[in-house]
Amino acid sequence: MKLADLTTHLNDLLQISTVPDYPQALNGLQLQNAKGEVTKIAAAVDAHLPVVKAAIAQGCDLLLVHHGIFWSGLQPITGATFEKIKLAMENNLAIYSAHLPLDGHLELGNSMLLGRAIEPDAAWEPFFPYKGFNIGVRATVEIPRTELVQRFEKAIEGKSHICAAGPEMVRQIGIVTGGAGDSVAAMKAQGIDTFLTGEGPHWSYTLAEELGVNLLYGGHYATETFGVAALAERLNNTFGLPWEFIDHPTGL
């Protein structure tokens, strides 16, 4: 498939031109490939050197990521950054990144998919806007906190860190994946009694205790694997493009 056609499809599907984001996100096609074709896709959370090497080793010519090659900010093209871009260009690997468009998407978003993995029957609603675009989801439920923790850990395939300061019977869940732990006060203000996220600053735990909010940290990486995998699977179903998920967890 033509890279240009696939890029247009992705841009429309994810509303790349209209969703706000941080300056370093640079959503969309970040690096084209030499042949202008896509035959196999790699999906990963981060576009850093080990992932680029793995994508090349698996014969992929498009890497779909959540955190792109500019995520660390403006920097000289030297050292590992130079090697990463050089390897990608020499091995015909295009790189496409979608950050907040893939957090808040109502079908393929990290927050929505995590919510549905935890409670598929809940009426998950978009909420928690960033510059007018909702990046999280919320739902009214009735789940014992202990059971919710079990479901959360099953969904992220790992252990979570828990501040059990809220009610034992969870009724209002809010989910914002990634590094949203500093938003615990905003969650309390919106009636959320249990907040699920990836990570947060040290003080987010103590603030959750003071506010009486259950705060579950699942890890930044672990809570953001859902979107890229779902996006690659969508492209497989739509265009028949084979894909691989490159799992390279940070533990954070």
Coordinates of C-alpha atoms in Angstrom, one line a residue:
M1 CA 0.0 0.0 0.0
K2 CA 1.2 3.5 -0.7
L3 CA 2.5 5.3 2.4
A4 CA 0.9 8.5 1.3
D5 CA -2.5 6.9 1.1
L6 CA -2.1 5.2 4.4
T7 CA -1.0 8.5 6.0
T8 CA -4.1 10.2 4.7
H9 CA -6.3 7.5 6.1
L10 CA -4.6 7.7 9.5
N11 CA -4.8 11.4 9.6
D12 CA -8.5 11.4 8.9
L13 CA -9.2 8.5 11.3
L14 CA -7.4 10.1 14.2
Q15 CA -8.3 13.7 13.4
I16 CA -4.7 14.7 13.4
S17 CA -5.2 18.2 12.1
T18 CA -7.8 19.2 14.7
V19 CA -6.7 17.5 18.0
P20 CA -4.5 19.7 20.1
D21 CA -1.3 18.3 21.6
Y22 CA 2.0 19.2 23.2
P23 CA 4.5 20.9 20.8
Q24 CA 6.9 18.0 20.8
A25 CA 4.2 15.5 19.8
L26 CA 4.3 16.4 16.1
N27 CA 1.5 14.0 15.4
G28 CA 1.3 12.3 12.0
L29 CA 4.0 11.1 9.6
Q30 CA 7.4 12.0 11.3
L31 CA 9.7 10.2 8.9
Q32 CA 8.8 8.9 5.4
N33 CA 10.5 5.8 3.9
A34 CA 12.4 5.7 0.7
K35 CA 10.2 3.4 -1.2
G36 CA 6.9 5.1 -0.3
E37 CA 5.2 1.7 0.3
V38 CA 3.9 -0.1 3.4
T39 CA 3.9 -3.9 3.5
K40 CA 4.3 -4.6 7.2
I41 CA 3.6 -2.6 10.3
A42 CA 5.2 -2.5 13.7
A43 CA 3.3 -1.0 16.7
A44 CA 5.1 0.3 19.8
V45 CA 4.7 2.8 22.6
D46 CA 8.0 4.6 22.0
A47 CA 10.0 5.4 18.9
H48 CA 13.4 5.0 20.5
L49 CA 16.5 3.2 19.3
P50 CA 15.8 -0.3 20.6
V51 CA 12.3 -0.3 19.1
V52 CA 13.5 1.0 15.7
K53 CA 16.1 -1.8 15.6
A54 CA 13.4 -4.4 16.5
A55 CA 11.1 -3.0 13.8
I56 CA 13.8 -3.3 11.2
A57 CA 14.7 -6.8 12.4
Q58 CA 11.1 -7.9 11.9
G59 CA 11.0 -6.6 8.3
C60 CA 8.6 -3.7 9.0
D61 CA 8.5 -0.6 6.8
L62 CA 6.1 1.4 9.0
L63 CA 6.4 2.0 12.8
L64 CA 3.3 3.3 14.5
V65 CA 4.0 4.8 17.9
H66 CA 2.4 6.8 20.7
H67 CA 5.5 8.8 21.7
G68 CA 7.4 9.9 18.5
I69 CA 11.0 10.6 17.7
F70 CA 10.8 14.2 19.0
W71 CA 9.2 13.3 22.3
S72 CA 12.3 14.2 24.3
G73 CA 12.2 17.7 22.8
L74 CA 14.5 19.6 20.4
Q75 CA 17.9 18.1 20.4
P76 CA 21.0 17.8 18.1
I77 CA 20.9 14.9 15.6
T78 CA 23.9 13.2 17.2
G79 CA 24.6 10.0 19.1
A80 CA 21.7 7.7 19.5
T81 CA 19.3 10.2 17.8
F82 CA 21.5 10.2 14.7
E83 CA 21.8 6.4 14.8
K84 CA 18.0 5.9 15.1
I85 CA 17.1 8.2 12.2
K86 CA 20.0 6.9 10.1
L87 CA 19.0 3.2 10.7
A88 CA 15.3 4.0 9.9
M89 CA 16.2 5.8 6.6
E90 CA 18.7 3.2 5.5
N91 CA 16.2 0.4 6.2
N92 CA 13.1 2.0 4.6
L93 CA 11.3 2.4 7.9
A94 CA 8.7 5.2 8.1
I95 CA 7.6 6.5 11.5
Y96 CA 4.1 7.7 12.3
S97 CA 3.2 9.0 15.7
A98 CA -0.2 9.8 17.4
H99 CA -0.2 11.0 21.0
L100 CA -3.3 12.7 22.4
P101 CA -5.3 11.7 19.2
L102 CA -4.7 8.1 20.3
D103 CA -5.4 8.8 24.0
G104 CA -8.9 10.2 23.6
H105 CA -10.1 8.4 20.5
L106 CA -13.6 7.0 21.2
E107 CA -12.9 3.6 19.4
L108 CA -9.1 3.2 19.5
G109 CA -8.1 5.4 22.4
N110 CA -6.0 4.2 25.3
S111 CA -8.4 5.5 27.9
M112 CA -11.5 4.0 26.3
L113 CA -9.9 0.6 25.6
L114 CA -8.6 0.4 29.2
G115 CA -12.1 1.2 30.5
R116 CA -13.7 -1.4 28.3
A117 CA -11.2 -4.0 29.4
I118 CA -12.0 -3.3 33.0
E119 CA -15.8 -3.1 32.7
P120 CA -17.1 -3.8 29.2
D121 CA -20.8 -3.2 30.1
A122 CA -20.3 0.3 31.6
A123 CA -21.4 3.4 29.7
W124 CA -18.0 5.0 29.3
E125 CA -18.2 8.7 28.4
P126 CA -15.4 11.0 27.2
F127 CA -14.3 13.6 29.7
F128 CA -11.3 15.5 31.0
P129 CA -10.5 17.9 28.2
Y130 CA -7.1 19.2 27.1
K131 CA -7.7 22.4 25.2
G132 CA -11.2 21.2 24.4
F133 CA -10.4 17.6 23.4
N134 CA -11.3 14.9 25.9
I135 CA -8.4 12.6 26.7
G136 CA -10.0 10.5 29.4
V137 CA -13.2 8.5 30.1
R138 CA -15.5 8.1 33.0
A139 CA -18.3 5.7 34.0
T140 CA -20.8 5.0 36.8
V141 CA -20.2 1.5 38.1
E142 CA -20.7 -0.6 41.3
I143 CA -17.5 -2.6 41.8
P144 CA -15.7 -3.5 45.0
R145 CA -12.3 -1.8 45.1
T146 CA -10.5 -5.1 45.5
E147 CA -12.2 -6.5 42.4
L148 CA -11.5 -3.4 40.4
V149 CA -7.8 -3.7 41.3
Q150 CA -7.8 -7.3 40.0
R151 CA -9.5 -6.2 36.8
F152 CA -7.1 -3.3 36.3
E153 CA -4.0 -5.5 36.8
K154 CA -5.4 -8.1 34.4
A155 CA -5.9 -5.4 31.8
I156 CA -2.4 -4.0 32.1
E157 CA -0.8 -7.5 32.6
G158 CA 1.1 -6.4 35.7
K159 CA 0.9 -5.0 39.2
S160 CA -0.4 -1.6 40.1
H161 CA 0.4 0.8 42.9
I162 CA -2.6 1.7 45.0
C163 CA -3.6 4.6 47.2
A164 CA -6.7 3.1 48.8
A165 CA -8.1 6.3 50.3
G166 CA -11.5 6.3 48.7
P167 CA -14.6 4.2 49.1
E168 CA -14.4 0.4 49.2
M169 CA -17.4 0.3 46.8
V170 CA -16.3 2.1 43.7
R171 CA -19.1 4.1 41.9
Q172 CA -17.4 6.8 39.8
I173 CA -14.3 5.8 37.9
G174 CA -12.1 8.2 35.9
I175 CA -9.4 7.0 33.6
V176 CA -6.7 9.1 32.0
T177 CA -3.7 7.0 30.8
G178 CA -0.1 8.0 30.9
G179 CA 1.3 10.6 33.3
A180 CA -1.9 12.2 34.6
G181 CA -1.5 11.5 38.3
D182 CA -1.1 15.2 39.0
S183 CA -4.8 15.6 38.1
V184 CA -6.2 13.9 41.2
A185 CA -7.6 17.2 42.6
A186 CA -9.4 17.8 39.3
M187 CA -10.8 14.3 39.4
K188 CA -12.2 14.9 43.0
A189 CA -13.8 18.1 41.8
Q190 CA -15.6 16.2 39.1
G191 CA -17.0 13.6 41.5
I192 CA -14.6 10.8 40.6
D193 CA -14.0 8.5 43.7
T194 CA -11.5 6.2 41.9
F195 CA -8.9 7.5 39.4
L196 CA -6.9 5.1 37.2
T197 CA -3.8 6.4 35.5
G198 CA -0.2 5.5 34.6
E199 CA 2.0 7.5 36.9
G200 CA 2.1 10.7 38.9
P201 CA 4.4 12.9 41.0
H202 CA 5.1 11.9 44.5
W203 CA 2.7 14.4 46.0
S204 CA -0.2 12.9 44.0
Y205 CA -0.4 9.9 46.3
T206 CA -0.5 12.1 49.5
L207 CA -3.0 14.4 47.9
A208 CA -5.3 11.5 47.0
E209 CA -5.1 10.4 50.7
E210 CA -6.1 13.8 51.8
L211 CA -9.0 14.1 49.3
G212 CA -10.3 10.6 49.9
V213 CA -9.8 9.3 46.4
N214 CA -8.7 5.8 45.3
L215 CA -5.7 6.3 43.0
L216 CA -4.4 3.4 41.0
Y217 CA -1.1 3.8 39.1
G218 CA -0.7 1.2 36.5
G219 CA 2.5 2.5 34.9
H220 CA 2.8 5.0 32.0
Y221 CA 3.9 2.4 29.5
A222 CA 1.5 -0.3 30.6
T223 CA -1.6 1.9 30.3
E224 CA -0.6 3.2 26.8
T225 CA -0.1 -0.1 24.9
F226 CA -3.7 -0.4 24.0
G227 CA -4.1 2.3 21.3
V228 CA -1.2 1.5 19.0
A229 CA -2.1 -2.2 19.0
A230 CA -5.7 -1.5 18.2
L231 CA -4.7 0.9 15.5
A232 CA -2.4 -1.6 13.8
E233 CA -5.2 -4.3 14.1
R234 CA -7.6 -1.8 12.5
L235 CA -5.2 -1.3 9.6
N236 CA -4.8 -5.1 9.3
N237 CA -8.6 -5.5 9.1
T238 CA -9.1 -2.7 6.6
F239 CA -6.1 -3.1 4.3
G240 CA -4.8 -6.6 5.1
L241 CA -1.4 -5.3 6.3
P242 CA 0.4 -7.7 8.7
W243 CA 1.6 -6.2 11.9
E244 CA 3.7 -6.9 15.0
F245 CA 3.6 -5.4 18.5
I246 CA 7.1 -4.5 19.8
D247 CA 6.9 -4.8 23.5
H248 CA 9.7 -2.8 25.1
P249 CA 8.4 -1.8 28.6
T250 CA 10.1 0.9 30.6
G251 CA 8.7 -0.2 34.0
L252 CA 7.5 3.3 34.6

